[in-house]
Short mmCIF file of C-alpha atoms in Angstrom, two decimals:
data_model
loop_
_atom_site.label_atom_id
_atom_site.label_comp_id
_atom_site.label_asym_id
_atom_site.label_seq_id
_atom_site.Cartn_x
_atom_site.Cartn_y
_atom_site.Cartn_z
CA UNK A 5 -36.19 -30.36 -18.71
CA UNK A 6 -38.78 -28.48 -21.04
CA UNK A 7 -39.54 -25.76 -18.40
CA UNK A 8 -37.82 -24.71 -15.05
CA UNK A 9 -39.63 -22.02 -12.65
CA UNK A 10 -36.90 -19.43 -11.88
CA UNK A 11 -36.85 -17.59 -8.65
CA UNK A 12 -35.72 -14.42 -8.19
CA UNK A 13 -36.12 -10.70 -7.00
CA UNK A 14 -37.61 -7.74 -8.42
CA UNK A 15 -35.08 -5.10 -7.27
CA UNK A 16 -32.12 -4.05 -8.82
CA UNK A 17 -29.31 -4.05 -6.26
CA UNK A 18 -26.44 -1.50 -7.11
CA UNK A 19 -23.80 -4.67 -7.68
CA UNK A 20 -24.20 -5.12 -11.39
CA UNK A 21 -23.57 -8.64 -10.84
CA UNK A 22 -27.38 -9.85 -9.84
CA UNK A 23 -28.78 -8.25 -12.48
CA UNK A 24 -25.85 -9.38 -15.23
CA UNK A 25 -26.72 -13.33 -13.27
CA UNK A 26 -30.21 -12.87 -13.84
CA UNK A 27 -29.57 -11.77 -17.83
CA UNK A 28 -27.11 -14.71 -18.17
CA UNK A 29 -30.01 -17.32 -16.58
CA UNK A 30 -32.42 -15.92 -19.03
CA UNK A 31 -30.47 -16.44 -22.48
CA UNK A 32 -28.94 -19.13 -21.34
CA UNK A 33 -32.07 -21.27 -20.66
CA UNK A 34 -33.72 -19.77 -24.37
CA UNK A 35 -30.42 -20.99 -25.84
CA UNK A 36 -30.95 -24.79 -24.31
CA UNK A 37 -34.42 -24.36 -24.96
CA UNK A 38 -35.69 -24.25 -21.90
CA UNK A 39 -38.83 -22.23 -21.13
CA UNK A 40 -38.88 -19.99 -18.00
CA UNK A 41 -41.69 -20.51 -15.59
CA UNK A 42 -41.12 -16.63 -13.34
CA UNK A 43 -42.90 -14.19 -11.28
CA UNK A 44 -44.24 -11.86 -14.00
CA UNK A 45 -42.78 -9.07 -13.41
CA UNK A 46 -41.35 -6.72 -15.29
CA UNK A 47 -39.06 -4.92 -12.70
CA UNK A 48 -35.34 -6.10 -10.62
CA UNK A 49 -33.92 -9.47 -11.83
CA UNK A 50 -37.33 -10.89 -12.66
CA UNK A 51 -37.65 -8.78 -15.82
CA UNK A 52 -34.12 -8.92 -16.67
CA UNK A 53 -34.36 -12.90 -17.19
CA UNK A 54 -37.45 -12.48 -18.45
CA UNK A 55 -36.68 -9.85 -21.37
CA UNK A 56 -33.01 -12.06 -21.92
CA UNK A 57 -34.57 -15.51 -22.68
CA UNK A 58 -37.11 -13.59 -25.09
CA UNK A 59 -34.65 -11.93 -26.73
CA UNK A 60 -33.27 -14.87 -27.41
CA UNK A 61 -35.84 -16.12 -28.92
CA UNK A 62 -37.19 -18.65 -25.88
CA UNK A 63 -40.74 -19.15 -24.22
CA UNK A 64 -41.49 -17.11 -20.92
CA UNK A 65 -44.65 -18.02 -18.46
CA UNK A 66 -45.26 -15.81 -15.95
CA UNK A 67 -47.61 -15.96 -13.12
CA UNK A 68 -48.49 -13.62 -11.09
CA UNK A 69 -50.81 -12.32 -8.39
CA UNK A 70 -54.11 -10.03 -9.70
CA UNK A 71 -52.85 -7.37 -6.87
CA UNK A 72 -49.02 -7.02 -9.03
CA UNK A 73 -51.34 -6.82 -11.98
CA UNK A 74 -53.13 -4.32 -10.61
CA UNK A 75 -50.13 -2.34 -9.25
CA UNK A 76 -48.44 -2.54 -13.33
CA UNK A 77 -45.64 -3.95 -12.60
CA UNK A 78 -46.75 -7.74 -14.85
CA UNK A 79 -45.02 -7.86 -18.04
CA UNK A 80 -47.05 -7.44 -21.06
CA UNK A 81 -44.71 -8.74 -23.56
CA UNK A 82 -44.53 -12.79 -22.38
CA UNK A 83 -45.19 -16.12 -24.22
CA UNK A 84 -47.58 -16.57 -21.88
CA UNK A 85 -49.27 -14.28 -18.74
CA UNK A 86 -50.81 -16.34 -15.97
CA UNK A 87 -52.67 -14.02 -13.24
CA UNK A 88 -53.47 -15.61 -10.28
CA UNK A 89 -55.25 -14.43 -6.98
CA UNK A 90 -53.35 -15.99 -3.96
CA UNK A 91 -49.55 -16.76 -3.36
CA UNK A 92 -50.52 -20.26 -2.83
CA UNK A 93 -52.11 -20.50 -6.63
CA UNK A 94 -49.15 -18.88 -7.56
CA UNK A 95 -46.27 -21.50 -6.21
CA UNK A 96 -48.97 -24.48 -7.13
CA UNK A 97 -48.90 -22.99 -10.92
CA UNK A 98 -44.99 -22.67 -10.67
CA UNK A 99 -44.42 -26.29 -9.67
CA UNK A 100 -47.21 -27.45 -11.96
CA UNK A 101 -45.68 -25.88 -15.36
CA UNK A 102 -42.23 -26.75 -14.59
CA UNK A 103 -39.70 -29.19 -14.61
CA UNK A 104 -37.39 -27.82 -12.18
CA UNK A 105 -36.62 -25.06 -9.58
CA UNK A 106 -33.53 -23.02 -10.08
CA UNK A 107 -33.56 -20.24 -7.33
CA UNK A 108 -31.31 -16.94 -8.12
CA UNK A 109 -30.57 -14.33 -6.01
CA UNK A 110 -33.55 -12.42 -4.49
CA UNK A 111 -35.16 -11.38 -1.00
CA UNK A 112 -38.14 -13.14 1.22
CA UNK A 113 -40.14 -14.00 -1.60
CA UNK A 114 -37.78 -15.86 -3.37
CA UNK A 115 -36.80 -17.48 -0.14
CA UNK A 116 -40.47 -18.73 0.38
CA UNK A 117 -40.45 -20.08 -2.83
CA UNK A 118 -37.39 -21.90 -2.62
CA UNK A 119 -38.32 -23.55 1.42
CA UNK A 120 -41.51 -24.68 -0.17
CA UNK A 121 -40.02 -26.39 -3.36
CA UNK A 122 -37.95 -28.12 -1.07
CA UNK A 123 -40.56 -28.94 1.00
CA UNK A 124 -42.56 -30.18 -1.02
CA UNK A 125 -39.79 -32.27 -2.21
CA UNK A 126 -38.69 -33.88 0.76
CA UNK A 127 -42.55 -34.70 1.40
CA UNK A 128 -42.75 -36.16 -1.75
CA UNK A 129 -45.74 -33.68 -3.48
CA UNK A 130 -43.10 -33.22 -6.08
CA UNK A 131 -40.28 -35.09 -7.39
CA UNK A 132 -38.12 -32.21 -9.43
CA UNK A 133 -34.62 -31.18 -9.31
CA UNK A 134 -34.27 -27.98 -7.01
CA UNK A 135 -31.52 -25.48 -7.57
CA UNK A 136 -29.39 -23.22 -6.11
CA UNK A 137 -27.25 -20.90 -8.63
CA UNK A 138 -24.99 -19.42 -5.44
CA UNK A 139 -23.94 -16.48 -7.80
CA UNK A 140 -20.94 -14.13 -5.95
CA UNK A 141 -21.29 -16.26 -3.25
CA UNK A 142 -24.87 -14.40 -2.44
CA UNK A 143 -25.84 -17.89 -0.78
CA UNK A 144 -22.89 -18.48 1.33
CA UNK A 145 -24.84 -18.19 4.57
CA UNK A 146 -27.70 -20.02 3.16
CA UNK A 147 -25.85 -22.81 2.58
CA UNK A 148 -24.16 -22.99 5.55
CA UNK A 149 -27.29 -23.01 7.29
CA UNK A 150 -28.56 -25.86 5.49
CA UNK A 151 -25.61 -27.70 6.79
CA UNK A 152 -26.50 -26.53 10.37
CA UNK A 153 -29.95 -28.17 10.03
CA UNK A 154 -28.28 -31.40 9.12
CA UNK A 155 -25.93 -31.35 11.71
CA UNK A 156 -28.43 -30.50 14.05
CA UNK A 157 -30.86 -33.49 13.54
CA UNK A 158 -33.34 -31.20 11.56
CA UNK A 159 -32.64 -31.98 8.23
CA UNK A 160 -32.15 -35.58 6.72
CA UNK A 161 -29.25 -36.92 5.44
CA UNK A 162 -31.06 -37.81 2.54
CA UNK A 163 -32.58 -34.72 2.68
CA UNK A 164 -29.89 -32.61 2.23
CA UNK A 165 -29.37 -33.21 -1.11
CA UNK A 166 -32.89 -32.40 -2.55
CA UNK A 167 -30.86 -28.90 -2.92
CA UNK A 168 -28.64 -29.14 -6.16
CA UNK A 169 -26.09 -26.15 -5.33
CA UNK A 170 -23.59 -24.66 -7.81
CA UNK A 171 -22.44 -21.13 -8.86
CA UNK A 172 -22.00 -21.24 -12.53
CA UNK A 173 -25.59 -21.61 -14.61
CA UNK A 174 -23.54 -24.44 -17.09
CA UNK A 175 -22.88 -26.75 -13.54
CA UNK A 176 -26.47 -25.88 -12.03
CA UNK A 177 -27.99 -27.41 -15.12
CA UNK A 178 -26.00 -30.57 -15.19
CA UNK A 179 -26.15 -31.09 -11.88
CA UNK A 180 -30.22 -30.44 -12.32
CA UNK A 181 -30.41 -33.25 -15.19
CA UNK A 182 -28.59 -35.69 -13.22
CA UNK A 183 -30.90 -35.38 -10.42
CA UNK A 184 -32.98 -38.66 -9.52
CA UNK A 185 -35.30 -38.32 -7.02
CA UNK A 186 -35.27 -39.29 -3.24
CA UNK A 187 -37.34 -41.72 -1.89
CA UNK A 188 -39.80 -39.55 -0.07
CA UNK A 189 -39.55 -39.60 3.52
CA UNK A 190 -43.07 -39.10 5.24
CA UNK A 191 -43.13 -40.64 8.97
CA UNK A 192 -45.70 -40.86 11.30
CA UNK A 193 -44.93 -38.46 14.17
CA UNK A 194 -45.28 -39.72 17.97
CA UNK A 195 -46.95 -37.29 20.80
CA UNK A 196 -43.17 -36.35 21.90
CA UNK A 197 -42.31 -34.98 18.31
CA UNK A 198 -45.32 -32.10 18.39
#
């Protein structure tokens, strides 16, 4: 992988540990070198992985919407600065310059981000690794839930592994370059199933 899109918030919760996660995902893709497709911003966990990977010396693309430009919260000192006008260009640019997903912890934007990687997986629009770095446990729930949905008859089998979980960065990005992709699963839907 040359480039994987990192999701993540931009607040800075008072448990050091989300922003010290987001620092170590940073450097640690610069020092594999592996670019970081993010948000843009400059604030909260975004601009911590952004400012780690270029201190250590690696390439940062961010993209971000022309009202966050606006409001000065893009980073100015990227690789690269992408400004986009809609959320939709935004996730479409993400998947487009990356070779990967690797979702960190974060609120409902990073959650969007992450359901529509995965969507877009299991329908076959992309075929890249999606991952889940389930740092302090933040994803416990999340995970669980994802489990539910199997169980449940929402979810695939095969589905259920388009999400590569782990909650050290080193086992995320193994578990990310093993990944082959799935068969894509598209099916015609009968009058009963709408």
């Amino acid at each position: 992988m040359n480039r994987i899109a990192v999701y993540c918030g931009s607040a800075t919760p008072a448990d050091p540990v989300y922003i010290d996660t987001a620092r170590a995902v940073g450097r640690g893709l610069a020092e594999r070198g592996i670019g970081v497709v993010y948000g843009g911003g400059k604030l909260g966990l975004m601009g911590a992985v952004a400012d780690s990977a270029l201190e250590a010396g690696g390439e940062v693309i961010g993209v971000i919407p022309d009202a966050l430009v606006e409001a000065e919260v893009a980073h100015r000192g990227l690789t690269e600065l992408h400004p986009v006008r809609t959320m939709h260009q935004r996730k479409q640019l993400f998947t487009d310059l990356s070779d990967g997903f690797m979702t960190i912890p974060g609120g409902t934007g990073t959650m969007d981000e992450l359901w529509e990687a995965m969507s877009w997986a299991q329908l076959g629009y992309h075929a890249k690794p999606v991952g889940l770095l389930n740092a302090a446990g933040y994803y416990d729930h999340l995970i669980a839930f994802v489990a539910k949905m199997a169980e449940v008859g929402f979810l695939r089998p095969q589905h259920r592994a388009l999400l590569i979980v782990d909650d050290t960065i080193d086992g995320l990005l193994a578990k990310m370059a093993a990944h082959r992709p799935l068969e894509a699963t598209i099916t015609r839907m009968s009058q009963a199933d709408l």
